[in-house]
Coordinates of C-alpha atoms in Angstrom, one line a residue:
X29 CA -18.5 37.1 -2.2
X30 CA -21.8 35.9 -0.8
X31 CA -22.4 34.6 2.6
X32 CA -23.1 31.0 1.4
X33 CA -24.2 28.5 4.0
X34 CA -21.8 25.5 3.8
X35 CA -22.4 22.4 5.9
X36 CA -19.7 19.8 6.1
X37 CA -20.4 16.3 7.6
X38 CA -17.2 14.9 9.0
X39 CA -14.3 16.9 10.5
X40 CA -11.2 14.9 9.6
X41 CA -9.0 14.9 6.5
X42 CA -11.4 15.8 3.7
X43 CA -13.9 17.8 5.8
X44 CA -11.3 19.9 7.6
X45 CA -9.3 20.6 4.5
X46 CA -12.5 21.7 2.6
X47 CA -13.6 23.9 5.5
X48 CA -10.2 25.7 5.8
X49 CA -9.9 26.3 2.1
X50 CA -13.5 27.5 1.7
X51 CA -12.8 30.2 4.3
X52 CA -9.5 31.2 2.5
X53 CA -11.3 31.6 -0.8
X54 CA -14.5 33.0 0.6
X55 CA -14.0 34.6 4.0
X56 CA -17.7 35.6 4.1
X57 CA -18.9 32.0 3.8
X58 CA -20.8 30.5 6.8
X59 CA -19.1 27.1 7.3
X60 CA -20.4 24.6 9.8
X61 CA -18.6 21.3 10.4
X62 CA -20.4 18.5 12.2
X63 CA -18.3 15.7 13.6
X64 CA -19.6 12.6 15.3
X65 CA -16.5 12.1 17.4
X66 CA -14.8 14.2 20.0
X67 CA -11.8 15.1 17.9
X68 CA -11.3 16.6 14.5
X69 CA -8.4 16.7 12.0
X70 CA -6.2 14.1 13.7
X71 CA -3.6 12.0 11.9
X72 CA -5.1 8.6 11.9
X73 CA -2.3 7.2 9.9
X74 CA 0.1 8.1 12.8
X75 CA -1.7 5.9 15.3
X76 CA 0.6 2.9 14.9
X77 CA 3.6 5.1 15.6
X78 CA 2.0 6.4 18.7
X79 CA 1.5 2.8 19.9
X80 CA 5.2 2.1 19.3
X81 CA 6.3 5.2 21.2
X82 CA 7.9 6.9 18.1
X83 CA 5.2 9.5 18.5
X84 CA 5.4 10.5 22.1
X85 CA 1.9 11.8 22.8
X86 CA -1.5 11.8 21.3
X87 CA -1.4 15.6 21.2
X88 CA 1.2 15.3 18.4
X89 CA -1.4 13.5 16.2
X90 CA -3.8 16.4 16.6
X91 CA -1.5 19.4 16.3
X92 CA -0.3 21.6 13.6
X93 CA 3.4 21.6 12.7
X94 CA 3.9 24.5 15.2
X95 CA 2.3 22.6 18.0
X96 CA -1.3 24.1 18.1
X97 CA -4.0 21.5 18.7
X98 CA -6.5 21.4 15.9
X99 CA -9.6 21.3 18.0
X100 CA -13.0 23.1 17.7
X101 CA -11.5 26.2 19.4
X102 CA -8.6 26.3 16.9
X103 CA -10.9 26.1 13.9
X104 CA -13.0 28.9 15.3
X105 CA -10.1 31.1 16.2
X106 CA -7.7 30.5 13.3
X107 CA -10.1 29.6 10.5
X108 CA -13.4 31.2 11.5
X109 CA -15.0 27.8 11.0
X110 CA -17.7 26.6 13.4
X111 CA -16.9 23.0 14.4
X112 CA -19.5 21.0 16.3
X113 CA -18.1 17.8 17.8
X114 CA -20.0 14.9 19.3
X115 CA -22.8 15.7 16.8
X116 CA -24.5 13.3 14.5
X117 CA -26.1 14.3 11.2
X118 CA -29.2 12.1 11.2
X119 CA -30.8 13.0 7.9
X120 CA -30.6 15.2 4.8
X121 CA -33.7 16.9 3.5
X122 CA -32.6 17.7 -0.1
X123 CA -35.9 19.4 -1.0
X124 CA -35.7 21.9 1.9
X125 CA -31.9 22.0 1.8
X126 CA -31.5 21.3 5.5
X127 CA -29.7 18.7 7.6
X128 CA -31.1 17.3 10.9
X129 CA -28.5 17.1 13.6
X130 CA -28.4 16.0 17.3
X131 CA -25.7 16.5 19.9
X132 CA -24.7 13.5 22.0
X133 CA -25.1 15.6 25.2
X134 CA -27.9 17.9 24.3
X135 CA -31.5 16.7 23.8
X136 CA -33.4 17.6 20.7
X137 CA -32.9 17.7 16.9
X138 CA -31.9 20.9 15.1
X139 CA -32.4 21.8 11.4
X140 CA -29.4 23.4 9.8
X141 CA -29.9 25.0 6.4
X142 CA -27.3 24.7 3.6
X143 CA -26.6 26.1 0.2
X144 CA -23.9 23.5 -0.4
X145 CA -23.4 20.3 1.5
X146 CA -20.2 18.3 1.8
X147 CA -20.2 14.6 2.9
X148 CA -16.9 13.6 4.4
X149 CA -18.2 10.7 6.4
X150 CA -15.1 8.5 6.0
X151 CA -14.9 4.8 6.4
X152 CA -15.7 2.2 9.0
X153 CA -13.6 -0.8 10.0
X154 CA -14.8 -4.2 8.8
X155 CA -15.8 -6.3 11.8
X156 CA -15.3 -10.0 11.1
X157 CA -17.9 -12.4 12.3
X158 CA -15.8 -14.3 14.8
X159 CA -17.2 -16.1 17.8
X160 CA -16.6 -14.3 21.1
X161 CA -15.4 -11.1 19.3
X162 CA -16.9 -9.0 22.1
X163 CA -14.4 -10.2 24.8
X164 CA -12.4 -7.5 26.6
X165 CA -9.0 -6.6 25.1
X166 CA -10.2 -7.1 21.5
X167 CA -9.7 -3.9 19.6
X168 CA -10.1 -2.1 16.3
X169 CA -7.7 0.7 15.4
X170 CA -9.8 3.4 13.7
X171 CA -10.3 6.3 16.1
X172 CA -8.4 8.1 18.8
X173 CA -10.6 6.3 21.4
X174 CA -9.4 3.0 19.9
X175 CA -5.7 4.0 20.3
X176 CA -6.3 5.3 23.8
X177 CA -7.8 2.0 24.9
X178 CA -5.0 0.0 23.4
X179 CA -2.4 2.2 25.0
X180 CA -4.2 1.9 28.4
X181 CA -4.2 -1.9 28.0
X182 CA -0.5 -2.0 27.2
X183 CA 0.2 0.1 30.3
X184 CA -2.0 -1.5 32.8
X185 CA -2.8 -5.1 32.0
X186 CA 0.5 -6.8 31.6
X187 CA 0.1 -7.4 27.9
X188 CA 2.7 -10.0 26.9
X189 CA 1.3 -11.4 23.7
X190 CA -1.0 -10.2 20.9
X191 CA -2.8 -11.6 17.9
X192 CA -3.3 -9.3 14.9
X193 CA -6.0 -10.5 12.5
X194 CA -5.1 -9.3 9.0
X195 CA -1.8 -8.7 7.3
X196 CA -2.5 -5.5 5.5
X197 CA -0.6 -2.3 5.8
X198 CA -2.2 -1.3 9.1
X199 CA -2.0 -4.8 10.6
X200 CA 1.7 -5.0 9.8
X201 CA 2.5 -1.5 11.1
X202 CA 0.7 -2.4 14.3
X203 CA 2.8 -5.6 14.5
X204 CA 6.0 -3.6 14.2
X205 CA 4.7 -1.1 16.9
X206 CA 3.9 -3.9 19.4
X207 CA 7.3 -5.6 18.8
X208 CA 9.0 -2.3 19.7
X209 CA 7.0 -2.5 23.0
X210 CA 8.4 -6.0 23.7
X211 CA 5.1 -7.8 23.0
X212 CA 5.1 -11.2 21.3
X213 CA 3.0 -10.9 18.1
X214 CA 1.2 -13.4 15.9
X215 CA -0.3 -12.2 12.6
X216 CA -3.0 -14.3 11.1
X217 CA -3.9 -13.8 7.4
X218 CA -6.5 -15.8 5.4
X219 CA -4.6 -15.3 2.1
X220 CA -1.4 -17.1 1.2
X221 CA 0.7 -14.0 1.1
X222 CA 1.1 -10.7 2.8
X223 CA -0.8 -7.7 1.4
X224 CA -2.1 -9.7 -1.6
X225 CA -4.1 -6.8 -3.1
X226 CA -1.1 -4.5 -3.1
X227 CA 2.0 -6.5 -3.9
X228 CA 2.9 -9.6 -6.1
X229 CA 4.1 -12.6 -4.2
X230 CA 7.8 -12.4 -5.1
X231 CA 7.9 -8.8 -3.9
X232 CA 6.8 -9.6 -0.4
X233 CA 8.9 -12.7 0.1
X234 CA 11.9 -10.8 1.5
X235 CA 9.5 -8.8 3.8
X236 CA 8.1 -12.1 5.0
X237 CA 11.6 -13.2 6.0
X238 CA 12.3 -9.9 7.7
X239 CA 9.0 -10.1 9.7
X240 CA 9.7 -13.6 10.9
X241 CA 13.3 -12.8 11.6
X242 CA 12.1 -9.8 13.6
X243 CA 10.1 -12.1 15.9
X244 CA 6.6 -12.1 14.4
X245 CA 4.8 -15.5 14.0
X246 CA 3.1 -15.5 10.7
X247 CA 0.1 -17.7 10.0
X248 CA -0.9 -17.5 6.3
X249 CA -3.8 -19.4 4.7
X250 CA -5.4 -19.2 8.2
X251 CA -8.7 -18.0 9.4
X252 CA -9.6 -17.2 13.0
X253 CA -12.7 -19.2 13.9
X254 CA -13.1 -18.1 17.5
X255 CA -11.6 -16.2 20.4
X256 CA -11.1 -17.7 23.8
X257 CA -11.9 -15.9 27.1
X258 CA -10.9 -16.2 30.7
X259 CA -13.1 -16.0 33.8
X260 CA -13.0 -12.2 33.8
X261 CA -14.2 -11.9 30.3
X262 CA -10.8 -11.0 28.8
X263 CA -9.5 -12.6 25.7
X264 CA -6.8 -15.2 26.3
X265 CA -6.4 -16.6 22.8
X266 CA -7.6 -17.3 19.3
X267 CA -8.5 -20.5 17.4
X268 CA -7.1 -20.6 13.9
X269 CA -6.7 -23.5 11.6
X270 CA -7.3 -25.9 14.5
X271 CA -4.6 -24.3 16.6
X272 CA -4.9 -22.3 19.8
X273 CA -2.7 -19.2 19.9
X274 CA -2.4 -17.5 23.2
X275 CA -3.0 -13.7 23.3
X276 CA -3.5 -11.1 26.0
X277 CA -4.8 -8.7 23.3
X278 CA -6.3 -8.9 19.8
X279 CA -6.3 -6.2 17.2
X280 CA -8.7 -6.6 14.2
X281 CA -7.3 -5.2 11.0
X282 CA -9.2 -6.7 8.1
X283 CA -10.0 -3.6 6.1
X284 CA -12.5 -0.8 5.9
X285 CA -15.7 0.0 4.0
X286 CA -17.1 3.3 3.0
X287 CA -19.5 5.0 5.5
X288 CA -22.4 5.7 3.1
X289 CA -25.5 5.3 5.3
X290 CA -26.3 9.0 5.2
X291 CA -25.9 9.2 1.5
X292 CA -28.0 6.1 0.9
X293 CA -30.7 7.5 3.1
X294 CA -30.7 10.7 1.1
X295 CA -31.0 8.8 -2.2
X296 CA -27.6 9.7 -3.6
X297 CA -26.1 7.4 -6.2
X298 CA -23.8 4.7 -4.9
X299 CA -21.1 3.3 -7.2
X300 CA -20.3 -0.3 -8.0
X301 CA -17.6 -0.3 -5.3
X302 CA -20.2 0.4 -2.6
X303 CA -18.9 4.0 -2.1
X304 CA -20.6 7.2 -3.1
X305 CA -20.3 8.0 -6.8
X306 CA -18.9 11.5 -7.6
X307 CA -17.9 13.3 -10.8
X308 CA -14.5 14.9 -11.5
X309 CA -15.6 18.0 -9.5
X310 CA -16.5 15.7 -6.5
X311 CA -20.2 16.3 -6.9
X312 CA -22.7 13.6 -6.1
X313 CA -25.8 12.9 -8.1
X314 CA -27.2 16.0 -6.4
X315 CA -25.1 18.9 -7.7
X316 CA -25.5 20.8 -4.5
X317 CA -24.0 18.0 -2.5
X318 CA -20.3 17.2 -2.7
X319 CA -18.5 14.2 -1.2
X320 CA -14.9 13.2 -0.7
X321 CA -12.4 11.1 1.3
X322 CA -12.9 7.5 2.3
X323 CA -16.7 7.5 1.6
X324 CA -16.3 8.0 -2.1
X325 CA -15.0 5.9 -5.0
X326 CA -12.2 7.1 -7.2
X327 CA -11.2 6.6 -10.8
X328 CA -8.2 4.4 -11.4
X329 CA -5.9 6.4 -13.8
X330 CA -4.6 3.2 -15.5
X331 CA -7.8 1.3 -16.1
X332 CA -10.3 4.2 -16.0
X333 CA -12.5 2.1 -13.8
X334 CA -14.1 3.0 -10.4
X335 CA -12.1 1.8 -7.4
X336 CA -12.3 2.1 -3.7
X337 CA -8.9 3.4 -2.5
X338 CA -9.2 5.1 1.0
X339 CA -6.1 7.1 1.8
X340 CA -5.5 10.2 3.9
X341 CA -3.5 11.9 1.2
X342 CA -6.3 11.4 -1.3
X343 CA -8.9 12.7 1.2
X344 CA -6.9 16.0 1.6
X345 CA -6.8 16.5 -2.2
X346 CA -10.6 15.9 -2.4
X347 CA -11.2 18.5 0.3
X348 CA -9.2 21.1 -1.7
X349 CA -11.0 20.4 -4.9
X350 CA -14.4 20.4 -3.2
X351 CA -13.6 23.8 -1.8
X352 CA -12.5 25.2 -5.1
X353 CA -15.7 24.2 -6.9
X354 CA -17.9 25.4 -4.1
X355 CA -16.2 28.8 -4.3
X356 CA -16.4 29.0 -8.1
X357 CA -12.9 27.7 -9.1
X358 CA -13.3 24.9 -11.5
X359 CA -11.1 22.1 -10.2
X360 CA -11.1 18.4 -11.2
X361 CA -9.8 15.3 -9.5
X362 CA -8.3 13.0 -12.2
X363 CA -8.1 9.9 -10.1
X364 CA -5.7 7.7 -8.2
X365 CA -2.9 5.2 -8.9
X366 CA -3.3 3.4 -5.6
X367 CA 0.1 4.6 -4.4
X368 CA 1.1 3.3 -1.0
X369 CA 4.3 3.1 1.1
X370 CA 5.1 1.0 4.1
X371 CA 7.9 0.2 6.6
X372 CA 8.4 -2.8 8.9
X373 CA 11.5 -2.2 11.0
X374 CA 14.1 -1.2 8.4
X375 CA 12.4 -2.8 5.4
X376 CA 10.6 -0.5 3.0
X377 CA 7.9 -1.2 0.4
X378 CA 6.2 1.1 -2.1
X379 CA 3.7 0.5 -4.9
X380 CA 1.6 2.3 -7.4
X381 CA -0.6 1.4 -10.4
X382 CA -1.5 -2.2 -11.1
X383 CA 0.1 -5.4 -9.7
X384 CA 0.9 -8.1 -12.3
X385 CA -2.1 -10.0 -10.9
X386 CA -4.4 -7.1 -11.7
X387 CA -2.8 -6.5 -15.1
X388 CA -3.3 -10.1 -16.0
X389 CA -6.9 -10.2 -14.8
X390 CA -7.6 -7.0 -16.9
X391 CA -6.4 -8.8 -20.0
X392 CA -3.5 -6.4 -20.7
X393 CA -0.6 -7.3 -22.9
X394 CA 2.4 -6.6 -20.7
X395 CA 6.0 -7.4 -19.8
X396 CA 7.5 -7.4 -16.4
X397 CA 10.9 -6.4 -15.1
X398 CA 12.4 -7.5 -11.7
X399 CA 15.6 -5.6 -11.0
X400 CA 17.6 -5.9 -7.8
X401 CA 20.1 -3.1 -7.4
X402 CA 21.6 -0.6 -4.9
X403 CA 19.9 2.5 -3.8
X404 CA 23.2 4.4 -3.7
X405 CA 26.6 3.9 -5.4
X406 CA 27.6 0.4 -4.5
X407 CA 30.8 1.6 -2.9
X408 CA 29.1 4.0 -0.6
X409 CA 28.9 2.7 3.0
X410 CA 25.2 3.4 3.3
X411 CA 24.3 1.6 0.1
X412 CA 21.5 -1.0 0.5
X413 CA 19.6 -3.3 -1.8
X414 CA 16.3 -2.5 -3.3
X415 CA 14.2 -4.5 -5.8
X416 CA 12.2 -2.8 -8.5
X417 CA 9.4 -4.5 -10.3
X418 CA 7.8 -2.8 -13.3
X419 CA 4.7 -3.9 -15.2
X420 CA 5.0 -2.3 -18.7
X421 CA 2.5 -2.0 -21.6
X422 CA 4.0 -4.1 -24.4
X423 CA 2.5 -1.9 -27.1
X424 CA 3.2 1.6 -25.8
X425 CA 6.1 1.1 -23.4
X426 CA 4.2 3.0 -20.7
X427 CA 3.9 1.7 -17.1
X428 CA 0.9 -0.2 -15.8
X429 CA 2.4 -0.4 -12.3
X430 CA 5.5 -0.6 -10.1
X431 CA 6.5 -2.2 -6.8
X432 CA 9.8 -1.2 -5.1
X433 CA 11.0 -2.9 -1.9
X434 CA 14.1 -3.3 0.2
X435 CA 16.3 -2.0 2.9
X436 CA 17.3 1.1 0.9
X437 CA 15.5 4.2 -0.2
X438 CA 12.3 3.2 -2.1
X439 CA 10.4 6.5 -1.7
X440 CA 12.5 8.5 -4.2
X441 CA 11.9 5.9 -7.0
X442 CA 8.3 5.4 -6.1
X443 CA 7.5 9.1 -6.5
X444 CA 9.4 9.3 -9.9
X445 CA 7.3 6.4 -11.1
X446 CA 4.1 8.1 -10.0
X447 CA 5.0 11.2 -12.0
X448 CA 5.9 9.0 -15.0
X449 CA 2.6 7.1 -14.9
X450 CA 0.6 10.3 -14.4
X451 CA 2.2 11.8 -17.5
X452 CA 2.1 8.6 -19.5
X453 CA 5.9 8.6 -19.9
X454 CA 7.3 5.6 -21.8
X455 CA 10.1 3.4 -20.5
X456 CA 12.4 5.0 -23.1
X457 CA 11.6 8.5 -21.7
X458 CA 12.1 7.3 -18.1
X459 CA 15.5 5.8 -19.0
X460 CA 16.7 9.3 -20.1
X461 CA 15.5 11.2 -17.0
X462 CA 18.1 13.6 -15.7
X463 CA 18.0 12.3 -12.1
X464 CA 20.1 13.8 -9.4
X465 CA 23.3 11.8 -8.9
X466 CA 25.9 11.7 -6.2
X467 CA 27.2 8.6 -4.5
X468 CA 25.3 9.2 -1.2
X469 CA 22.0 9.4 -3.1
X470 CA 22.2 7.1 -6.1
X471 CA 24.4 5.2 -8.5
X472 CA 25.5 7.0 -11.7
X473 CA 22.8 4.9 -13.5
X474 CA 20.0 5.1 -11.0
X475 CA 18.3 1.8 -10.1
X476 CA 15.1 3.0 -11.8
X477 CA 16.9 3.9 -15.0
X478 CA 18.5 0.5 -14.9
X479 CA 15.1 -1.2 -14.6
X480 CA 13.8 1.0 -17.4
X481 CA 16.7 -0.1 -19.6
X482 CA 16.0 -3.8 -18.9
X483 CA 12.4 -3.2 -20.0
X484 CA 13.7 -1.6 -23.2
X485 CA 15.9 -4.6 -23.8
X486 CA 12.9 -6.9 -23.3
X487 CA 10.7 -4.9 -25.6
X488 CA 13.2 -4.9 -28.5
X489 CA 14.0 -8.6 -28.0
X490 CA 17.6 -8.1 -26.7
X491 CA 16.7 -9.7 -23.4
X492 CA 14.6 -12.9 -23.0
X493 CA 13.6 -13.7 -19.4
X494 CA 11.4 -15.9 -17.3
X495 CA 9.9 -14.6 -14.0
X496 CA 10.6 -16.7 -10.9
X497 CA 7.0 -18.1 -10.8
X498 CA 7.4 -19.4 -14.4
X499 CA 10.7 -21.1 -13.5
X500 CA 9.2 -22.7 -10.4
X501 CA 6.2 -24.0 -12.4
X502 CA 8.6 -25.4 -15.1
X503 CA 10.5 -27.2 -12.3
X504 CA 7.3 -28.9 -11.1
X505 CA 5.9 -29.9 -14.5
X506 CA 8.7 -30.6 -16.9
X507 CA 11.9 -32.6 -17.2
X508 CA 13.1 -31.0 -20.5
X509 CA 15.2 -28.1 -19.1
X510 CA 18.5 -27.0 -17.8
X511 CA 19.1 -24.5 -15.0
X512 CA 22.4 -22.9 -15.8
X513 CA 23.8 -21.3 -12.6
X514 CA 26.5 -18.9 -13.6
X515 CA 27.6 -17.8 -10.1
X516 CA 31.0 -18.7 -8.6
X517 CA 31.6 -22.2 -7.2
X518 CA 31.5 -20.7 -3.7
X519 CA 28.1 -19.1 -4.2
X520 CA 26.8 -22.3 -5.9
X521 CA 28.0 -24.5 -3.0
X522 CA 26.2 -22.2 -0.5
X523 CA 22.9 -22.7 -2.3
X524 CA 23.2 -26.5 -2.0
X525 CA 21.4 -27.3 -5.2
X526 CA 20.5 -31.0 -5.5
X527 CA 18.4 -30.8 -8.7
X528 CA 19.9 -32.9 -11.4
X529 CA 18.9 -30.3 -14.0
X530 CA 21.3 -27.8 -12.5
X531 CA 24.6 -27.1 -14.1
X532 CA 27.1 -24.7 -12.6
X533 CA 29.4 -22.9 -15.1
X534 CA 30.7 -19.6 -13.8
X535 CA 30.1 -16.8 -16.2
X536 CA 33.8 -16.2 -16.9
X537 CA 34.2 -19.8 -18.0
X538 CA 31.0 -20.0 -20.1
X539 CA 32.4 -19.2 -23.5
X540 CA 35.1 -22.0 -23.1
X541 CA 32.6 -24.6 -21.7
X542 CA 29.6 -23.8 -23.9
X543 CA 29.8 -27.4 -25.4
X544 CA 28.6 -28.8 -22.0
X545 CA 25.2 -27.3 -22.5
X546 CA 22.6 -29.2 -24.6
X547 CA 21.0 -27.3 -27.4
X548 CA 17.7 -29.2 -27.5
X549 CA 16.5 -28.2 -24.0
X550 CA 15.0 -25.0 -22.4
X551 CA 17.9 -23.2 -20.8
X552 CA 17.3 -20.9 -17.8
X553 CA 20.3 -18.9 -16.7
X554 CA 20.5 -18.0 -13.0
X555 CA 22.6 -15.8 -10.7
X556 CA 22.1 -13.7 -7.6
X557 CA 20.5 -10.6 -9.0
X558 CA 20.1 -11.2 -12.7
X559 CA 23.0 -9.3 -14.2
X560 CA 25.3 -12.3 -14.8
X561 CA 22.5 -14.5 -16.0
X562 CA 21.5 -11.8 -18.5
X563 CA 25.1 -11.8 -19.8
X564 CA 24.9 -15.6 -20.0
X565 CA 21.6 -15.4 -21.9
X566 CA 23.2 -13.0 -24.5
X567 CA 26.3 -15.3 -24.9
X568 CA 24.1 -18.3 -25.5
X569 CA 21.6 -16.5 -27.8
X570 CA 24.5 -15.1 -29.9
X571 CA 26.0 -18.6 -30.1
X572 CA 22.9 -20.1 -31.7
X573 CA 20.9 -21.3 -28.7
X574 CA 17.2 -20.8 -29.6
X575 CA 15.4 -21.4 -26.3
X576 CA 17.3 -19.6 -23.5
X577 CA 16.1 -17.1 -20.9
X578 CA 17.5 -15.6 -17.7
X579 CA 15.5 -15.7 -14.5
X580 CA 14.2 -12.2 -13.5
X581 CA 15.7 -10.9 -10.3
X582 CA 17.9 -13.9 -9.6
X583 CA 17.8 -15.6 -6.3
X584 CA 17.2 -12.2 -4.6
X585 CA 13.6 -12.7 -5.7
X586 CA 13.2 -16.4 -5.4
X587 CA 10.0 -16.8 -3.3
X588 CA 9.6 -20.5 -3.5
X589 CA 10.8 -23.6 -1.7
X590 CA 14.5 -24.1 -1.1
X591 CA 16.3 -25.7 -4.0
X592 CA 17.5 -28.5 -1.8

């Protein structure tokens, strides 16, 4: 093969992956990587776990699985790739096919020719416009330098309390990390729920309880207006919603935006998301220039629309596809589902596809399922609860999205759902999947198959349900309803219902006491997880009641004010 000149701008996930694969496919290629920072190919997603101490040293974030540090020397020796750190690519001359570069420590600008150019410039953290944001001990968490500074502050400055601005994935992972270090944490979020772009409200309610139980102070619907400093110029607190919150350290985690300055300067097309527009082969508007990773927009596989979805796993896929196409192998990137997974202490959350909020905004006709169940056989000592929410196309029975949360294993079900959505499998097909079964791993009817069967029941009219939000709105705006609680008297007493619309008839007594229930009102049946209330809905529907539904998910998914 020819000795093509390949220049790659950016030496982390996408850039490093592309460089390594190009050399595997075309050993004669001349591959030059230019990286602005001092490190390449480090695991940025592992930084919160380094802060917590779960990852023992920064070396582990920059090493291969067999312990070799992925530095410039490694890439030169193992991959025959020339890596230039501390080097900025200032400009692209597309007509002459050269890039202009300058090293931080060496004067002068060099022209580097290319046959193919790869932009893997990544993303930049959003810096909120907050008064006094330049005080000492206010940090971002984006680079290895950031994590080093935070670690140094934790070791040397007597950090006892911290404020985290932003309750997204990284913000909450950092909150967990700091708690493990014995630091008091306050998380301030301007929205009214955690991770509002990733999860629907009822699916984060239990996480919110876990977070506050774990010692984090949550301030939702709050915006930081200013930071307060001491005489030495260090932060000592934040002002939010008129309150002063003390803090020895602040971490800003309000999101990222694509680093497109070089692409804009070169006249490449930018998409509606603000990221670089690429085709399925990862080519920009200039066919000799490829781009991938956090600087590009992706196609959402559900909606077909362009989205900005930065993720290290996606960046690595981009790098491989770019390398394939540069080396003559036609590879395409079909898009993303926005898959993400997260843990706070022992509470796990995974999501993929569209939230219900997004499906509603897009105008889709859908049904939802909320199904609390066990991740293993209920009698197994390690069995824990998980809650599965599915958003299902009413017409085709295919999935628009899923959210799976709880103390149990959510990753297994999340990955099954991703495969199902990718292959446009219907709910009926999912319900017949031959999944691995043994009590330490799942129930005989896996929780995902149970959720799929609930969806089938809803689609064919066997099950009629109301989501918790609908029940809550009815309670605020109507008097013409009955809440039929079919749990045991002991469970009912523990709930302490005082609403006069509530009637408690345990499920096993319902057939004998059906005359107590008025037929001219909306009936909502309730229980702890939805199984008994579904049974009650069927009993009433088969007895001639025409307006009866069970509440999805039961009280396990009740995300509203206490009944009392």
